[in-house]
PDB file of C-alpha atoms and ligand atoms in Angstrom:
ATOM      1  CA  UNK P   1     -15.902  33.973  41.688  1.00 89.00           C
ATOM      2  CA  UNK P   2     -12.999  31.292  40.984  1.00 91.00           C
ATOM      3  CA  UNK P   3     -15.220  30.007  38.103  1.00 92.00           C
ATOM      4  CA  UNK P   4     -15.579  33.654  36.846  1.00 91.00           C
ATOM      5  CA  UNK P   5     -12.027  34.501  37.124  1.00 92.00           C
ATOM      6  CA  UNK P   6     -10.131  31.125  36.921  1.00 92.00           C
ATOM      7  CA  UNK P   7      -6.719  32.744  36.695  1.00 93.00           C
ATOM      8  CA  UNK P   8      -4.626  35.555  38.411  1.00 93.00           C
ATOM      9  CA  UNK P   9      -4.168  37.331  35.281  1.00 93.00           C
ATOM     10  CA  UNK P  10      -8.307  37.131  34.309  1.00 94.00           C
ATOM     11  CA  UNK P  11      -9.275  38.914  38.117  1.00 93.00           C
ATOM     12  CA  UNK P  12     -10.202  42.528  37.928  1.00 91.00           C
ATOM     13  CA  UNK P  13      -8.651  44.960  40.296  1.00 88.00           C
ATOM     14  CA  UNK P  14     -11.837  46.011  41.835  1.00 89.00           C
ATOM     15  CA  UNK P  15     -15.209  44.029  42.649  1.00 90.00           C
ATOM     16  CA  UNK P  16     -17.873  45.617  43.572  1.00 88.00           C
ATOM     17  CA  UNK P  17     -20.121  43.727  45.919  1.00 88.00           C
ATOM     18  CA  UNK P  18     -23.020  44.727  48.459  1.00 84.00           C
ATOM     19  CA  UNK P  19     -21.413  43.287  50.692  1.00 89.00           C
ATOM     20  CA  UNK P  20     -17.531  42.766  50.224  1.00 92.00           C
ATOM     21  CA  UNK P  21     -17.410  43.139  53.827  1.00 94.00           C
ATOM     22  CA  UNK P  22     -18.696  39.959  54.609  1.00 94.00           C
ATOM     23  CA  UNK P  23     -17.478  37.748  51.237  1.00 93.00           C
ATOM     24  CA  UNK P  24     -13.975  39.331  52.937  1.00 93.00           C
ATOM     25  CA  UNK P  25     -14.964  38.174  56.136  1.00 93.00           C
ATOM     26  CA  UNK P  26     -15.750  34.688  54.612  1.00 94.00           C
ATOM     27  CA  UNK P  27     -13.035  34.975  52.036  1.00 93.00           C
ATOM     28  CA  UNK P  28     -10.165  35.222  55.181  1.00 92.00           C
ATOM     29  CA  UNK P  29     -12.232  32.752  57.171  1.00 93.00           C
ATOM     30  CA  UNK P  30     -11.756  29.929  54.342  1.00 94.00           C
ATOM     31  CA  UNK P  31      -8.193  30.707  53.165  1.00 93.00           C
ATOM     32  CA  UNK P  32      -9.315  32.000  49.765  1.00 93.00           C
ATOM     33  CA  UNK P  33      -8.133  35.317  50.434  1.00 92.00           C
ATOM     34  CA  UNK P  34      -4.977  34.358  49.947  1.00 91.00           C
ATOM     35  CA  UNK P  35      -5.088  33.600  47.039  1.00 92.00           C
ATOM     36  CA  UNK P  36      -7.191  36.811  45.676  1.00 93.00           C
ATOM     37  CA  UNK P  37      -5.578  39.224  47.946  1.00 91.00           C
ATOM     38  CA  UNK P  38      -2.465  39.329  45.301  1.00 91.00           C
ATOM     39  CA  UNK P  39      -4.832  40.718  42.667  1.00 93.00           C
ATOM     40  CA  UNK P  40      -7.862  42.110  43.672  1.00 92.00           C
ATOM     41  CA  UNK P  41     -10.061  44.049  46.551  1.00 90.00           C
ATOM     42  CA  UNK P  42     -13.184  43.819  47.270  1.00 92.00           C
ATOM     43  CA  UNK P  43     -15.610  47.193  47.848  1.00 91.00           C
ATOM     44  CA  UNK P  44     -18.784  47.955  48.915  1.00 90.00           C
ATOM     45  CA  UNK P  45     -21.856  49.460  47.396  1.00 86.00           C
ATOM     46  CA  UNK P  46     -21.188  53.515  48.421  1.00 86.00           C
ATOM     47  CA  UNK P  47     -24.827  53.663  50.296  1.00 86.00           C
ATOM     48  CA  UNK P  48     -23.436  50.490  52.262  1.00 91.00           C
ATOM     49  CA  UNK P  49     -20.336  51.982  52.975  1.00 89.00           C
ATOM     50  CA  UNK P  50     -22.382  55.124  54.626  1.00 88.00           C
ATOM     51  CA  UNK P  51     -23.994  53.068  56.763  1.00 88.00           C
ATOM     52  CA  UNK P  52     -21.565  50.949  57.623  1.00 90.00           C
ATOM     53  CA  UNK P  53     -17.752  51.937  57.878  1.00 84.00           C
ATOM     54  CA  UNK P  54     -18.487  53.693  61.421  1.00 86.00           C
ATOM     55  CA  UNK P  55     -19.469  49.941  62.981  1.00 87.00           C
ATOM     56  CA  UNK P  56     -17.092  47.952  61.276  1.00 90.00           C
ATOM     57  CA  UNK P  57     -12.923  48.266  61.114  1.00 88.00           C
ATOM     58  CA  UNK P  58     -12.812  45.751  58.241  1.00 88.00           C
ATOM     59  CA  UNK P  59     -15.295  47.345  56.228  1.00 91.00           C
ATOM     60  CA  UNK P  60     -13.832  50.915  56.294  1.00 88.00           C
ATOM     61  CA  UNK P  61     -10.231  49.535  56.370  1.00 87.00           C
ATOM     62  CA  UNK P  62     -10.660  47.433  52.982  1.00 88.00           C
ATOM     63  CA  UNK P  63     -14.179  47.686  51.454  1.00 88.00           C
ATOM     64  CA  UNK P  64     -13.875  51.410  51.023  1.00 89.00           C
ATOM     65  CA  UNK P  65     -15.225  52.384  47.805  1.00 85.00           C
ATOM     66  CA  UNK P  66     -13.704  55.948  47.419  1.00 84.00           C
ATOM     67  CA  UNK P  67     -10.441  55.624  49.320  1.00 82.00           C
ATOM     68  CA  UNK P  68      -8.891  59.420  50.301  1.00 78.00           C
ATOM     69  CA  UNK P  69      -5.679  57.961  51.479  1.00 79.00           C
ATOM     70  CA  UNK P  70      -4.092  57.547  47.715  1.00 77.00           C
ATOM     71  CA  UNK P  71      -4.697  54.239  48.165  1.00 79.00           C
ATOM     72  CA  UNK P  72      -6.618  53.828  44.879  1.00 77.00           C
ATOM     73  CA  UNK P  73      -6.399  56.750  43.048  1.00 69.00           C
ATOM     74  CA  UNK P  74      -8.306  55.693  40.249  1.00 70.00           C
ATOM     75  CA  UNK P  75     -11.572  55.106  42.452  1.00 76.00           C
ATOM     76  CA  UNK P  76     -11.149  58.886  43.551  1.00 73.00           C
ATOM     77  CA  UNK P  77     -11.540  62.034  41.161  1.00 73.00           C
ATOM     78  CA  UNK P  78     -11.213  65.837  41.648  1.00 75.00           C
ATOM     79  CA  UNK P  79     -13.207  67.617  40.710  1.00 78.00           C
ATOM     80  CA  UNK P  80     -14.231  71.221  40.858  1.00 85.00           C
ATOM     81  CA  UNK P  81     -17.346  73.216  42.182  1.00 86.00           C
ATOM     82  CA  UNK P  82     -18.522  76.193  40.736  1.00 90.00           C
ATOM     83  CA  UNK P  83     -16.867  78.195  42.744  1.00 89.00           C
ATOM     84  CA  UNK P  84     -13.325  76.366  41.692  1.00 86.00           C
ATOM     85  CA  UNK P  85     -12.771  74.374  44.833  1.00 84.00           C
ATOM     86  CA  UNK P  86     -11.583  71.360  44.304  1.00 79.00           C
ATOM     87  CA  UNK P  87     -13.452  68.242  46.348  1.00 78.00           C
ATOM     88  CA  UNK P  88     -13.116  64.335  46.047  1.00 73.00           C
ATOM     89  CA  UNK P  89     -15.705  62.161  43.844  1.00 73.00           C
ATOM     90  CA  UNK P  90     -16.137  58.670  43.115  1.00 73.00           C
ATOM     91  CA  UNK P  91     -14.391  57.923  40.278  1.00 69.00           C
ATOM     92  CA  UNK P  92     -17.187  55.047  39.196  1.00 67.00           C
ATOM     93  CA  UNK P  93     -20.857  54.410  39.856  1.00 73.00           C
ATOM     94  CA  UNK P  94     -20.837  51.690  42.469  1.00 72.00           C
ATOM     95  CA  UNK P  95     -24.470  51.258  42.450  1.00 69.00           C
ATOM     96  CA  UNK P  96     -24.604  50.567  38.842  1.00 71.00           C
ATOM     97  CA  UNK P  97     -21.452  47.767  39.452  1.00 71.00           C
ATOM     98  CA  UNK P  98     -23.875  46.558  41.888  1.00 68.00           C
ATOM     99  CA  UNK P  99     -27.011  46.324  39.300  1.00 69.00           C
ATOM    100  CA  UNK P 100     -24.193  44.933  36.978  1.00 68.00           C
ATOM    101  CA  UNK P 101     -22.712  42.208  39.560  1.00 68.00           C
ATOM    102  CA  UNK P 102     -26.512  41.245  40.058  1.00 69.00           C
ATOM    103  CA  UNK P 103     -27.631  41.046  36.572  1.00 66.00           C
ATOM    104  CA  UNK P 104     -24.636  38.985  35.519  1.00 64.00           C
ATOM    105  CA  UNK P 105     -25.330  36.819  38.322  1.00 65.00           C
ATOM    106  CA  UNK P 106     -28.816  36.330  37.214  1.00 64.00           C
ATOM    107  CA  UNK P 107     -27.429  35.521  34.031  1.00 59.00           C
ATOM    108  CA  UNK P 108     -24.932  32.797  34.727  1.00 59.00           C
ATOM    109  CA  UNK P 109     -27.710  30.812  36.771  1.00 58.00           C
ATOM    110  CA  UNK P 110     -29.700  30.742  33.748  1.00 61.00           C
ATOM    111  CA  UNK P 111     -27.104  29.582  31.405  1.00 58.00           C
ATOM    112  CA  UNK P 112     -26.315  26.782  34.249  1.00 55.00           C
TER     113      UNK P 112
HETATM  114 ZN1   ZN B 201     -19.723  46.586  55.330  1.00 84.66          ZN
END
């Protein structure tokens, strides 16, 4: 990801991994997370985060892809049932980020 986003200023807010748990896990382990902390946060796929956030702290606490908190407020809509209730929904398609992330990926080991 350093070669993707060289610089502070070129890192997205937001990337969307299957497993940001463990690339945080790694990220901490290694002292990179130092340096990306300051600009970015790593989420999970939404399906992952079902299955996961119950078993692991560090994956609900920071990987949460739909945060209710106010946290991130622009990975969180309302919106409104038919019946005018309001309820929260994710703001972006994390599975498609994920198809995205993969396809890139595929991408940048063929132009290596
Ligand atoms: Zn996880």
């Amino acid at each position: 990801m350093e070669k993707i986003y060289p610089t502070e200023e070129s890192r997205p807010h937001y990337i969307c991994i299957d497993k940001a748990c463990r690339v945080l896990r790694t990220a901490i382990a290694n002292g990179s997370w130092n340096r990306w902390k300051k600009t970015t946060r790593f989420i999970v796929d939404s399906y992952h985060y079902i299955n996961h956030h119950t078993l692991d702290y560090l994956c609900c606490k920071w990987c949460n892809p739909g945060p209710l908190n106010g946290s991130a407020p622009n990975l969180v809509n309302v919106a409104y049932d038919k019946n005018n209730r309001p309820y929260f929904q994710h703001a972006f398609n994390t599975q498609a980020c994920e198809q995205l992330n993969s396809w890139l990926g595929g991408f940048e080991s063929i132009l290596k």
